[in-house]
Amino acid sequence: MKKVLILFFILSFTSVYAQQKADSTRVVRLEEVVVSATRASADAPIAYSNLNEKEIKQENAARNIPFILQTLPSVVAYSEGGTAVGNTSFRIRGTDANRINITLNGMPMNNPESQEVYWVNLPDLSNSLQSMQVQRGVGTSTNGTASFGASISMQTLGGRAKPHGDLSVSYGHYNTRMLSAAVGTGIFKNGLSLDARFSHIKSDGYIRNGKVDHKNIYAALSHYSDKQLIRLIYMNGIQHTGITWEGVSPDMIEKNRRYNPAGEYIDDEGNTRYYDNETDNYYSNIGQLIYTRYLTTHLTLNANLSYNHGYGYYENYLPAYEQFFSSFGLPDQTVGGKAYDTSDLTLRKMMKNNFYVGGANVEYKTSRLGLTAGAMYSYYDGSHYGRILWVKHNENIPQGYQWNRNTADKKDINAYLKAEYRPLDALSLFAEVQERYIDYRMAGLDDDMADLSSNNYYNFINPKGGASFRFARHNEVYASFGISNREPLRADLKETGKPGAARSITSERLYDYELGYKYTNSIVAFSTNLYYMDYKDQLVQTGKLNDLGYKLQENVPDSYRMGMEFALAYTPTYWLRMDGTLTLSRNKIKNYTAYFDVFDNDVDWNLTGQDSKYYKSTDISFSPSGVASFSLAFKPIEGEDFSLSFINKYIGRMYYDNTSNPDNRLPSYWITDMAASYTLDAKKVGKFDFQLFINNIFGKKYSSNAWVYTARFEDGTPYVEKGLYPQAGANLMGRIRYRF
């Protein structure tokens, strides 16, 4: 930490005396080009929300991006450990995160196998961002995985003409603390600039073992000229997080909301103990090279390269009743003259991957016509393997015994053409088409010794079109239609490809219809959007997890999501602002058949078959019919930079399987957060920000996520396992920040 602070002040001191020369207008335009191909323009017939740097940071103290976005329309954020740090994720319109396309500076960030971004692996990324756009529905064509319910385009910081620095320290409940230090040289006369940031987040967590130890480094070297921008970016993330994915049973929540079964075992004296290193760990290194150039007055080139290397593992303790030696390809062990077919042991399951991406696009733009042609190629190679670290009853198993390994490589090629044409000043037409080809191959043994070898090929055509019309000065209406196709996840393919699987997995298709209206003036901004999302073979969550905490899915032939989204921003006076969003939706599966495992008894646990139950219509899991937010921001003292905000979020009740069983339903909840901020302007020295955050101010007891597994024994006795994820009650966080 001392080295970081010394570096911060050295760079701050030297940068103040550097000579800068920058055309700020030209810099801003070049920055916009970097992400323009993955974003909707102002006239695009798309439902979207934009966030600038101030909005991203104003209520952010040790919060992952899902919770920064939670006040946007149709967004539901949730966490495993009960707070906004650690393992967090979100859904948009009920769509899980593995269907949300995410790009950083135009480059894909979704893991090609899980098709999800794990924010825990990119600690404090939000403090390195200058803007974000969230598109709902199919949206515009983008790089990487399919945008099957939403897409998020993020852009990192850059382009500041003057030297700057930012140092903040936060501390709050559950021993949560964060240090963040950032500096930038500004743009020198030769066009060079350097920006760097370091952050460190630690927490004990709300749930037992919800500990967090995260570090992040961001550095960007940029060169600007009148016609081009070249930027080299490096990001390093190191995360150590306690395992919390098992959740808490409903019975245990009544006794101890902070209970976590991970790592629990009984020692030889009958005492309950916990394994100390029940952790998930990941090391990521991301490099990006961005090149943007004005070729002519109307023609712009944007070319990018990206490399993402990741290595990670989780380690946990498993009691004897959960594992047999035969599961690892091992013989029974004889120790002290006694034979054992099972034993307590500790495992480490590991993965390594490399993700290479190259992409380019050319934009042609006049006052009436905009054309964008782009293409991207990515190659992913990864391996998964497991090792046994320790065995209680060990005859001849070597330490670090590796019992399995499987590999995968995935090639993804896409090309797209977009066109926006304005035949009249008030009318804008939009059309695009994307072709995407995927070659995904797996080989080797899974952790249950099943052979995963398979070759999977997909070729998708994704067309989109729409129009927007402006009238009566402040009004706009728009309509659009789009088709998106998406391949299954690794977890889907590997589970259903094993012997005895109930059904196969195929790709899914979405037909998205959007109709919207916007009204905007200097005081009020209002928008409403109607959507109908018609799915063919949609992959929906079964409510069951595999042993890594992945949410298992299944195809359903016929399903839909339909709803209305409202957003309002109202600023009647300089000291008051009100923001609100509301989504009302209906999310249904037609003609659904649910399958339930049948076991012989609760001793041998031999799978003997499956039951099935037919539903003519049932609710899609994790899809609340009502989602709302309401925020009030006050500046009560004229002439003082003091603000007070109240942020409210409502999530309607939702099922966590697809049977509409009221026993498998999370109750609705309403939570309120408060943020108070005061800025002291020390003129030549810089500015000091003092902030206080109170999360869940009324101490609402609720769970934001859950899973369930339902089966029965041959004698008819039902068997149900559940895991709920309780969230923290009222908790505080304070932050002091210095910036110049």
XYZ file of C-alpha atoms in Angstrom:
740
model
C 0.000 0.000 0.000
C 2.849 2.408 0.803
C 4.367 1.866 -2.644
C 1.046 2.661 -4.278
C 0.656 5.913 -2.346
C 4.243 6.960 -3.118
C 3.666 6.280 -6.819
C 0.418 8.253 -6.664
C 2.051 11.379 -5.299
C 5.140 11.137 -7.541
C 3.022 10.941 -10.668
C 0.702 13.640 -9.351
C 3.611 15.997 -8.677
C 5.365 15.448 -11.994
C 2.217 15.645 -14.056
C 1.316 19.071 -12.697
C 4.418 20.534 -14.330
C 4.027 18.724 -17.656
C 3.074 20.802 -20.661
C -0.206 19.831 -22.261
C -1.779 20.643 -25.589
C -5.025 19.025 -26.632
C -7.995 19.764 -28.828
C -10.676 18.648 -26.374
C -13.396 18.510 -29.024
C -11.290 16.256 -31.227
C -10.368 14.056 -28.253
C -14.009 13.559 -27.273
C -14.956 12.610 -30.829
C -12.141 10.086 -31.093
C -13.173 8.563 -27.751
C -16.763 8.195 -28.975
C -15.647 6.331 -32.094
C -14.035 3.601 -29.965
C -17.432 2.244 -28.872
C -19.764 3.678 -31.498
C -20.128 0.375 -33.388
C -21.483 -1.409 -30.283
C -23.867 1.370 -29.202
C -27.257 2.651 -30.244
C -27.260 6.171 -31.649
C -29.625 8.840 -30.333
C -32.143 8.106 -33.122
C -31.934 4.302 -33.018
C -35.294 2.570 -32.381
C -33.853 0.798 -29.340
C -34.705 0.873 -25.626
C -31.479 1.954 -23.920
C -30.009 3.863 -20.982
C -26.737 5.801 -20.854
C -24.564 6.397 -17.795
C -21.677 8.874 -17.704
C -18.662 8.796 -15.406
C -20.270 10.912 -12.710
C -23.399 8.754 -12.624
C -21.319 5.573 -12.429
C -19.289 6.838 -9.488
C -21.668 9.045 -7.501
C -23.228 6.279 -5.410
C -20.450 3.727 -5.689
C -18.398 2.664 -2.707
C -17.108 -0.914 -2.973
C -20.044 -1.922 -5.196
C -19.880 -4.210 -8.204
C -21.410 -3.108 -11.487
C -24.694 -5.078 -11.134
C -25.619 -2.935 -8.130
C -24.608 0.272 -9.888
C -27.118 -0.596 -12.622
C -29.970 -1.676 -10.351
C -32.014 1.544 -10.728
C -32.199 1.199 -14.526
C -35.397 -0.217 -16.086
C -35.981 -3.981 -15.707
C -32.696 -4.631 -13.839
C -32.612 -7.039 -10.876
C -29.246 -7.232 -9.072
C -28.393 -9.977 -6.591
C -25.449 -11.314 -4.636
C -24.347 -14.615 -3.125
C -22.701 -13.234 -0.023
C -25.362 -10.717 0.986
C -23.562 -7.505 0.022
C -22.688 -5.692 -3.204
C -19.113 -7.034 -3.196
C -18.014 -10.583 -3.892
C -20.042 -12.721 -6.291
C -22.774 -10.524 -7.755
C -24.834 -10.675 -10.908
C -28.049 -9.351 -12.460
C -30.943 -10.085 -14.765
C -32.564 -7.736 -17.251
C -36.188 -8.424 -18.220
C -35.768 -11.732 -16.394
C -32.910 -12.652 -18.723
C -29.952 -14.230 -16.973
C -26.465 -12.708 -17.190
C -25.217 -15.422 -19.548
C -27.551 -13.976 -22.200
C -26.362 -10.397 -21.769
C -23.644 -9.364 -24.182
C -20.944 -7.235 -22.535
C -18.168 -5.379 -24.330
C -15.324 -3.237 -23.032
C -14.049 -0.691 -25.547
C -15.877 -2.671 -28.226
C -14.173 -5.960 -27.314
C -16.136 -8.939 -25.914
C -15.814 -9.674 -22.197
C -18.161 -12.655 -21.801
C -16.362 -15.927 -21.126
C -16.941 -17.948 -24.330
C -17.862 -21.123 -22.419
C -20.116 -19.799 -19.642
C -21.099 -16.754 -21.777
C -21.090 -14.647 -18.616
C -18.937 -11.900 -17.142
C -17.924 -12.629 -13.559
C -17.616 -9.175 -12.035
C -15.769 -10.630 -9.074
C -12.858 -11.295 -11.463
C -12.728 -7.596 -12.439
C -12.689 -5.859 -9.049
C -13.673 -2.188 -8.947
C -13.878 -1.962 -12.751
C -16.463 0.805 -12.445
C -13.853 3.301 -11.237
C -12.013 2.867 -14.553
C -15.073 3.610 -16.701
C -16.086 6.854 -18.360
C -19.414 5.656 -19.785
C -21.823 2.739 -20.127
C -24.812 2.008 -22.337
C -27.381 -0.645 -21.450
C -29.583 -1.795 -24.336
C -32.662 -3.860 -23.538
C -33.947 -6.516 -25.895
C -32.040 -7.668 -28.973
C -30.493 -4.222 -29.436
C -27.883 -3.515 -32.094
C -25.299 -5.988 -33.373
C -22.230 -6.270 -31.217
C -19.115 -8.383 -30.787
C -18.977 -11.601 -28.801
C -21.874 -13.650 -27.465
C -25.459 -13.035 -28.539
C -27.436 -10.203 -26.958
C -30.399 -12.349 -26.017
C -32.122 -10.014 -23.621
C -29.786 -7.087 -23.227
C -26.308 -5.804 -24.036
C -23.926 -3.554 -22.120
C -21.241 -1.451 -23.750
C -18.545 -0.120 -21.400
C -15.796 2.370 -22.163
C -12.712 2.927 -20.012
C -11.292 6.296 -19.013
C -9.119 8.406 -21.256
C -8.943 11.644 -23.109
C -8.444 14.125 -20.274
C -6.551 17.175 -21.389
C -5.154 18.110 -17.964
C -3.338 16.174 -15.217
C -5.616 14.581 -12.665
C -5.500 12.470 -9.548
C -7.996 10.635 -7.385
C -7.419 8.982 -4.008
C -10.233 7.486 -1.932
C -10.563 5.388 1.192
C -13.786 3.630 2.256
C -14.764 1.686 5.341
C -18.019 0.101 6.466
C -19.903 -2.776 8.029
C -18.540 -6.343 7.983
C -15.044 -4.859 8.060
C -15.424 -3.806 4.431
C -12.727 -1.419 3.266
C -11.466 -0.135 -0.050
C -8.453 1.840 -1.186
C -8.415 3.328 -4.673
C -5.695 5.518 -6.177
C -5.664 6.911 -9.727
C -3.478 9.371 -11.600
C -3.279 10.721 -15.124
C -0.683 12.876 -16.805
C -3.076 14.627 -19.165
C -2.177 14.911 -22.839
C 1.359 16.159 -23.512
C 2.318 18.271 -26.512
C 3.515 15.128 -28.296
C 0.033 13.592 -27.906
C 0.958 11.023 -25.259
C -0.972 10.456 -22.038
C -0.739 7.913 -19.252
C -3.518 6.905 -16.885
C -3.169 4.396 -14.042
C -5.268 3.144 -11.168
C -4.910 0.657 -8.312
C -7.644 -0.565 -5.990
C -7.812 -3.034 -3.129
C -11.066 -4.264 -1.574
C -11.327 -6.440 1.538
C -14.332 -7.595 3.529
C -15.374 -10.270 5.994
C -18.758 -10.470 4.253
C -22.279 -10.776 5.603
C -22.605 -14.540 5.120
C -20.091 -16.648 7.054
C -17.065 -17.224 4.813
C -18.230 -14.430 2.512
C -14.745 -12.956 2.755
C -13.320 -10.840 -0.057
C -9.742 -9.920 -0.938
C -9.624 -8.252 -4.363
C -6.951 -6.247 -6.154
C -7.085 -4.492 -9.485
C -4.615 -2.588 -11.628
C -5.589 -0.528 -14.657
C -3.144 1.289 -16.930
C -3.677 3.006 -20.279
C -1.056 4.577 -22.544
C -2.652 6.731 -25.250
C -1.425 8.741 -28.176
C -3.600 11.390 -29.794
C -3.137 13.258 -33.026
C -5.544 15.334 -35.075
C -6.819 12.286 -36.919
C -6.153 9.231 -34.806
C -6.078 7.628 -31.390
C -3.863 4.711 -30.387
C -4.338 3.243 -26.930
C -2.706 0.319 -25.124
C -4.596 -0.923 -22.051
C -3.572 -3.408 -19.381
C -5.844 -4.701 -16.608
C -4.923 -7.124 -13.866
C -7.461 -8.590 -11.480
C -6.731 -10.824 -8.491
C -9.644 -12.138 -6.479
C -9.857 -14.396 -3.467
C -13.447 -14.946 -2.378
C -14.997 -17.281 0.159
C -17.334 -19.905 -1.310
C -20.965 -18.916 -0.778
C -22.722 -20.536 -3.729
C -24.494 -23.256 -1.712
C -26.981 -20.816 -0.216
C -28.848 -21.358 3.054
C -31.775 -23.723 3.637
C -35.104 -22.068 4.584
C -35.078 -23.778 7.994
C -31.582 -22.548 8.793
C -32.391 -18.971 7.743
C -34.948 -18.848 10.556
C -32.189 -19.784 13.042
C -29.153 -18.014 11.583
C -29.376 -15.839 8.460
C -25.584 -15.674 8.185
C -25.061 -19.430 8.170
C -23.083 -20.994 5.327
C -22.602 -24.785 5.025
C -19.482 -24.481 2.849
C -16.528 -26.285 4.422
C -18.464 -27.588 7.414
C -17.399 -30.955 8.840
C -17.453 -32.999 12.062
C -14.083 -33.890 13.569
C -13.249 -37.184 15.291
C -14.395 -35.785 18.646
C -17.802 -34.850 17.249
C -17.133 -31.096 17.082
C -18.411 -28.955 14.175
C -15.532 -27.313 12.379
C -14.945 -25.394 9.152
C -12.229 -25.783 6.569
C -10.158 -22.596 6.511
C -9.461 -22.348 2.770
C -12.963 -22.796 1.345
C -12.239 -20.248 -1.390
C -12.695 -19.327 -5.025
C -9.625 -17.713 -6.626
C -8.968 -16.156 -10.008
C -6.149 -14.244 -11.697
C -6.922 -12.332 -14.879
C -4.674 -10.378 -17.219
C -6.335 -8.393 -19.994
C -4.588 -6.447 -22.709
C -6.259 -4.291 -25.371
C -4.853 -2.362 -28.313
C -7.216 0.232 -29.775
C -6.693 2.079 -33.036
C -9.102 4.750 -34.290
C -8.514 6.977 -37.311
C -10.402 9.514 -39.395
C -9.743 8.358 -42.967
C -11.745 11.183 -44.519
C -14.294 13.721 -43.340
C -17.000 11.075 -43.502
C -15.064 7.829 -43.087
C -13.638 6.393 -39.839
C -11.678 3.220 -39.123
C -11.717 1.459 -35.752
C -9.509 -1.639 -35.241
C -8.933 -3.469 -31.959
C -6.980 -6.398 -30.578
C -7.645 -8.025 -27.220
C -6.049 -10.793 -25.169
C -7.492 -12.201 -21.965
C -5.569 -14.776 -19.925
C -7.209 -16.318 -16.902
C -6.226 -18.879 -14.296
C -8.382 -19.866 -11.380
C -9.343 -22.558 -8.936
C -11.654 -23.261 -6.089
C -10.722 -25.358 -3.085
C -13.108 -27.038 -0.688
C -13.546 -29.745 1.911
C -15.925 -32.641 1.226
C -17.120 -34.995 3.968
C -16.963 -38.736 3.403
C -20.654 -39.283 2.688
C -20.453 -37.061 -0.421
C -17.568 -38.774 -2.257
C -16.583 -42.343 -3.112
C -13.090 -43.301 -4.259
C -14.613 -44.853 -7.367
C -15.809 -41.345 -8.364
C -12.167 -40.409 -8.887
C -11.112 -43.610 -10.651
C -9.445 -44.862 -7.461
C -9.663 -48.240 -5.694
C -10.915 -48.547 -2.132
C -8.264 -47.670 0.440
C -7.109 -49.984 3.244
C -5.696 -48.224 6.294
C -4.868 -49.994 9.565
C -6.433 -53.207 8.276
C -9.785 -51.515 7.533
C -11.128 -50.969 4.009
C -12.727 -47.642 3.113
C -14.775 -46.922 -0.012
C -15.164 -43.256 0.896
C -13.275 -40.603 2.865
C -13.167 -36.979 3.898
C -10.978 -35.100 1.435
C -10.078 -31.687 0.080
C -10.239 -30.901 -3.621
C -8.939 -28.197 -5.877
C -10.681 -27.768 -9.236
C -8.754 -25.592 -11.656
C -9.047 -23.899 -15.008
C -6.791 -22.029 -17.411
C -7.857 -20.151 -20.505
C -6.679 -17.833 -23.241
C -9.036 -15.633 -25.225
C -7.779 -13.863 -28.363
C -9.918 -11.304 -30.218
C -9.405 -9.182 -33.304
C -12.026 -6.860 -34.721
C -12.429 -3.925 -37.064
C -15.175 -1.709 -38.391
C -15.492 1.136 -40.844
C -18.066 3.896 -40.388
C -19.340 6.208 -43.103
C -21.441 9.104 -41.882
C -23.108 12.123 -43.468
C -25.981 14.277 -42.264
C -28.467 11.827 -43.824
C -26.752 8.468 -43.994
C -24.730 6.327 -41.643
C -23.176 2.997 -42.639
C -21.102 0.673 -40.472
C -19.459 -2.528 -41.645
C -17.585 -4.649 -39.135
C -16.179 -8.086 -38.427
C -14.654 -9.934 -35.496
C -12.720 -13.160 -35.004
C -12.088 -14.726 -31.610
C -10.321 -17.873 -30.493
C -10.626 -19.398 -27.049
C -8.726 -22.322 -25.588
C -9.265 -23.538 -22.080
C -8.735 -26.502 -19.803
C -10.459 -27.763 -16.663
C -8.876 -30.251 -14.285
C -9.106 -31.430 -10.704
C -6.656 -32.518 -8.025
C -7.006 -34.160 -4.635
C -4.971 -32.269 -2.027
C -5.643 -34.371 1.053
C -7.391 -37.659 1.918
C -8.243 -38.697 5.460
C -8.121 -42.451 4.768
C -5.159 -42.687 2.431
C -3.330 -45.884 1.542
C -1.368 -44.920 -1.568
C -2.944 -41.819 -3.181
C -0.192 -39.296 -3.971
C -0.669 -35.671 -2.893
C -1.975 -33.571 -5.754
C -3.414 -36.601 -7.573
C -5.087 -35.394 -10.777
C -8.149 -37.438 -11.621
C -9.502 -35.620 -14.667
C -8.791 -33.086 -17.398
C -10.850 -31.732 -20.242
C -10.058 -29.124 -22.845
C -12.026 -26.924 -25.186
C -11.434 -24.568 -28.049
C -13.986 -22.208 -29.508
C -13.822 -20.109 -32.661
C -16.337 -17.314 -33.154
C -16.551 -15.340 -36.404
C -19.092 -12.618 -37.030
C -19.632 -9.897 -39.595
C -22.305 -7.223 -39.686
C -23.600 -4.321 -41.743
C -25.612 -1.473 -40.201
C -27.409 1.363 -41.946
C -29.180 4.456 -40.615
C -30.901 6.713 -43.112
C -32.760 9.969 -42.510
C -34.989 10.688 -45.551
C -36.661 13.507 -43.592
C -35.383 15.594 -40.697
C -37.954 13.972 -38.399
C -37.704 10.393 -39.696
C -34.856 7.927 -39.127
C -34.743 4.408 -40.592
C -32.521 1.663 -39.239
C -31.551 -1.763 -40.618
C -28.763 -4.241 -39.993
C -27.813 -7.864 -40.451
C -25.226 -9.992 -38.675
C -23.896 -13.428 -39.521
C -22.216 -15.414 -36.769
C -20.413 -18.768 -37.028
C -19.304 -20.805 -33.991
C -17.039 -23.853 -33.883
C -16.896 -25.245 -30.333
C -15.091 -28.488 -29.494
C -14.637 -30.288 -26.185
C -12.491 -33.304 -25.312
C -11.474 -35.232 -22.208
C -13.041 -36.318 -18.935
C -15.316 -34.260 -16.712
C -14.931 -34.314 -12.930
C -17.360 -37.251 -12.718
C -15.189 -39.207 -15.212
C -17.733 -38.830 -18.035
C -16.321 -38.317 -21.537
C -17.121 -34.797 -22.795
C -15.742 -35.216 -26.312
C -17.994 -33.478 -28.811
C -17.873 -31.083 -31.759
C -20.542 -28.393 -31.953
C -21.137 -26.071 -34.908
C -23.603 -23.192 -35.254
C -24.318 -20.665 -37.988
C -26.723 -17.804 -37.229
C -28.220 -14.960 -39.262
C -29.473 -12.092 -37.076
C -31.436 -9.336 -38.888
C -32.859 -6.194 -37.254
C -34.795 -3.166 -38.469
C -36.844 -0.249 -37.253
C -37.775 3.410 -37.520
C -38.072 6.443 -35.252
C -40.098 9.607 -35.853
C -39.762 12.932 -34.045
C -42.750 15.270 -33.839
C -43.951 18.353 -31.967
C -40.373 19.268 -30.981
C -39.929 17.128 -27.835
C -41.670 13.909 -28.856
C -40.427 10.728 -30.482
C -41.974 7.351 -31.314
C -40.094 4.287 -32.516
C -40.636 0.680 -33.456
C -38.235 -2.171 -34.175
C -38.034 -5.892 -34.811
C -35.007 -8.127 -34.403
C -33.983 -11.770 -34.401
C -31.203 -13.189 -32.253
C -29.828 -16.733 -32.031
C -27.641 -18.179 -29.311
C -25.680 -21.376 -28.761
C -25.874 -23.398 -25.487
C -23.377 -22.973 -22.646
C -20.592 -25.396 -21.798
C -22.502 -26.460 -18.672
C -25.616 -27.165 -20.770
C -23.750 -29.236 -23.340
C -21.630 -31.238 -20.920
C -24.491 -32.161 -18.577
C -26.947 -33.202 -21.285
C -24.281 -35.012 -23.313
C -23.661 -37.541 -20.538
C -25.212 -41.025 -20.487
C -28.687 -41.065 -18.981
C -29.393 -37.362 -19.596
C -33.121 -36.639 -19.827
C -32.988 -34.536 -22.969
C -30.639 -32.916 -25.438
C -29.786 -29.241 -25.716
C -30.073 -27.107 -28.830
C -29.583 -23.460 -29.743
C -32.308 -20.921 -28.982
C -33.921 -18.148 -31.026
C -35.582 -14.871 -30.059
C -38.027 -12.715 -32.054
C -38.063 -9.294 -30.386
C -40.771 -6.667 -31.060
C -40.324 -3.193 -29.545
C -42.557 -0.091 -29.598
C -41.662 3.053 -27.695
C -42.357 6.708 -26.998
C -40.058 9.418 -25.571
C -40.662 12.958 -24.381
C -37.742 15.159 -23.358
C -37.295 18.806 -22.413
C -35.111 20.680 -19.944
C -37.265 19.729 -16.944
C -38.691 16.304 -17.628
C -37.677 13.200 -19.553
C -40.244 10.434 -19.932
C -40.141 7.205 -21.914
C -42.301 4.138 -22.243
C -41.486 0.959 -24.099
C -43.650 -2.034 -24.969
C -41.914 -5.289 -25.795
C -42.874 -8.770 -26.871
C -40.080 -11.337 -26.849
C -41.145 -14.587 -28.532
C -38.745 -17.499 -27.959
C -38.123 -20.712 -29.824
C -36.343 -23.341 -27.682
C -35.505 -20.812 -24.967
C -32.986 -22.081 -22.412
C -34.490 -21.498 -18.970
C -33.106 -22.289 -15.538
C -34.321 -25.515 -13.992
C -33.651 -24.205 -10.490
C -30.852 -26.736 -10.021
C -27.116 -26.036 -9.660
C -24.196 -28.243 -10.592
C -21.276 -28.705 -8.197
C -19.611 -25.469 -9.348
C -22.659 -23.346 -8.657
C -23.593 -23.018 -12.337
C -27.309 -22.721 -13.001
C -28.445 -25.696 -15.083
C -30.802 -25.004 -17.962
C -33.145 -26.756 -20.366
C -34.801 -25.899 -23.685
C -38.503 -25.113 -23.678
C -40.087 -25.109 -27.168
C -42.538 -22.226 -26.770
C -42.243 -19.289 -24.372
C -42.532 -15.517 -24.307
C -41.875 -12.379 -22.319
C -44.065 -9.314 -22.770
C -44.128 -6.114 -20.807
C -44.192 -2.353 -20.468
C -41.239 -0.286 -19.244
C -41.568 3.260 -17.945
C -38.809 5.718 -17.037
C -39.154 9.253 -15.676
C -36.644 11.931 -14.732
C -38.076 15.158 -13.302
C -36.083 18.216 -12.189
C -38.557 20.927 -11.154
C -35.893 23.041 -9.461
C -32.126 23.106 -9.013
C -32.338 21.492 -5.560
C -34.601 18.537 -6.374
C -34.492 15.663 -8.852
C -36.800 12.644 -9.030
C -36.136 9.493 -11.051
C -38.365 6.481 -11.409
C -38.673 3.287 -13.419
C -41.404 0.677 -13.593
C -41.601 -2.617 -15.489
C -44.770 -4.682 -15.625
C -44.389 -7.988 -17.417
C -45.825 -11.419 -18.127
C -43.332 -14.255 -18.597
C -44.735 -17.628 -19.588
C -43.809 -21.074 -20.892
C -46.447 -22.863 -22.947
C -46.896 -26.623 -22.914
C -44.094 -27.298 -20.447
C -43.128 -30.723 -19.111
C -41.079 -30.829 -15.907
C -38.981 -33.889 -15.027
C -38.099 -35.092 -11.524
C -35.508 -37.723 -10.573
C -36.559 -40.917 -8.817
C -34.098 -42.742 -6.482
C -34.339 -46.195 -4.949
C -33.743 -45.079 -1.343
C -31.893 -42.518 0.793
C -29.002 -44.903 1.494
C -27.856 -46.091 -1.929
C -29.156 -43.153 -4.002
C -29.380 -45.150 -7.231
C -31.240 -43.267 -9.952
C -34.053 -45.547 -11.166
C -36.021 -43.229 -13.445
C -37.848 -39.926 -13.750
C -41.338 -38.591 -13.146
C -42.853 -35.936 -15.379
C -45.619 -33.373 -15.015
C -47.246 -31.364 -17.799
C -48.161 -27.667 -17.506
C -50.273 -25.969 -20.168
C -48.884 -22.598 -19.035
C -46.404 -21.772 -16.294
C -44.228 -18.864 -15.171
C -40.606 -18.604 -16.291
C -38.247 -18.886 -13.354
C -36.556 -15.764 -11.924
C -38.888 -13.433 -13.837
C -40.819 -11.103 -11.507
C -43.915 -9.494 -13.008
C -43.112 -6.172 -11.334
C -39.780 -4.326 -11.018
C -39.545 -0.680 -9.975
C -37.150 1.951 -8.678
C -37.639 5.456 -7.318
C -34.942 7.960 -6.363
C -35.036 11.368 -4.735
C -31.988 13.634 -4.812
C -31.863 16.868 -2.788
C -29.412 19.760 -2.713
C -30.932 21.538 0.281
C -28.308 24.237 0.885
C -27.931 26.832 -1.828
C -24.318 27.583 -2.665
C -23.036 24.415 -0.993
C -22.122 21.201 -2.794
C -24.135 19.000 -0.467
C -26.569 16.344 -1.678
C -28.835 13.797 -0.084
C -30.297 10.883 -2.044
C -32.793 8.150 -1.280
C -32.771 5.178 -3.663
C -35.662 2.734 -3.542
C -35.901 -0.616 -5.325
C -38.886 -2.946 -5.572
C -38.706 -6.532 -6.859
C -41.925 -8.496 -7.211
C -42.257 -12.095 -6.147
C -40.619 -14.644 -8.457
C -40.438 -18.407 -8.803
C -37.098 -20.184 -8.725
C -38.213 -23.126 -10.807
C -40.579 -23.437 -13.764
C -43.520 -25.144 -12.066
C -45.292 -22.079 -10.578
C -45.170 -23.888 -7.241
C -45.834 -21.319 -4.478
C -43.461 -23.266 -2.222
C -40.654 -22.379 -4.652
C -41.215 -18.645 -4.749
C -39.274 -15.709 -3.335
C -41.475 -13.041 -1.696
C -41.444 -9.515 -3.087
C -39.261 -6.940 -1.366
C -38.750 -3.184 -1.202
C -35.426 -1.789 -0.025
C -34.225 1.771 0.511
C -30.647 3.059 0.417
C -29.443 6.507 1.416
C -26.413 8.439 0.190
C -25.166 11.741 1.596
C -22.316 13.649 -0.037
C -20.480 16.887 0.679
C -17.704 18.346 -1.474
C -15.185 20.817 -0.121
C -13.492 22.795 -2.880
C -10.002 23.675 -1.689
C -9.384 25.709 -4.847
C -5.761 25.276 -5.915
C -5.234 22.144 -3.826
C -8.166 20.144 -5.224
C -11.497 18.835 -3.982
C -12.386 16.673 -1.004
C -15.515 14.507 -1.055
C -17.086 13.165 2.148
C -19.741 10.510 1.630
C -21.936 8.320 3.812
C -23.952 5.400 2.447
C -26.642 3.533 4.387
C -27.756 0.429 2.526
C -31.106 -1.241 3.275
C -31.799 1.570 5.701
C -34.944 -0.053 7.144
C -33.272 -3.434 7.696
C -35.524 -5.433 5.379
C -34.951 -9.196 5.719
C -35.085 -10.715 2.265
C -33.424 -13.166 -0.113
C -32.558 -12.044 -3.626
C -31.921 -15.427 -5.248
C -32.483 -19.153 -4.709
C -32.231 -22.656 -6.140
C -34.223 -25.846 -5.685
C -33.873 -29.540 -6.484
C -36.992 -31.716 -6.352
C -37.043 -35.528 -6.513
C -38.666 -38.526 -4.801
C -37.852 -42.036 -3.617
C -39.493 -45.154 -4.989
C -41.666 -45.462 -1.876
C -43.211 -42.079 -2.738
C -41.354 -40.012 -0.154
C -40.528 -36.572 -1.615
C -37.006 -35.171 -1.498
C -36.415 -31.414 -1.783
C -33.210 -29.394 -1.412
C -33.224 -25.607 -1.398
C -30.707 -22.838 -1.079
C -31.651 -19.203 -0.463
C -29.323 -16.205 -0.541
C -30.201 -13.847 2.341
C -29.068 -10.244 2.030
C -27.568 -7.981 4.660
C -29.719 -5.784 6.860
C -29.003 -2.111 7.453
C -25.304 -1.411 6.934
C -23.111 1.666 6.584
C -20.194 2.652 4.402
C -18.202 5.876 4.604
C -15.799 7.284 2.035
C -13.276 10.122 1.916
C -12.008 11.100 -1.507
C -9.425 13.600 -2.719
C -9.267 14.590 -6.386
C -7.809 17.227 -8.619
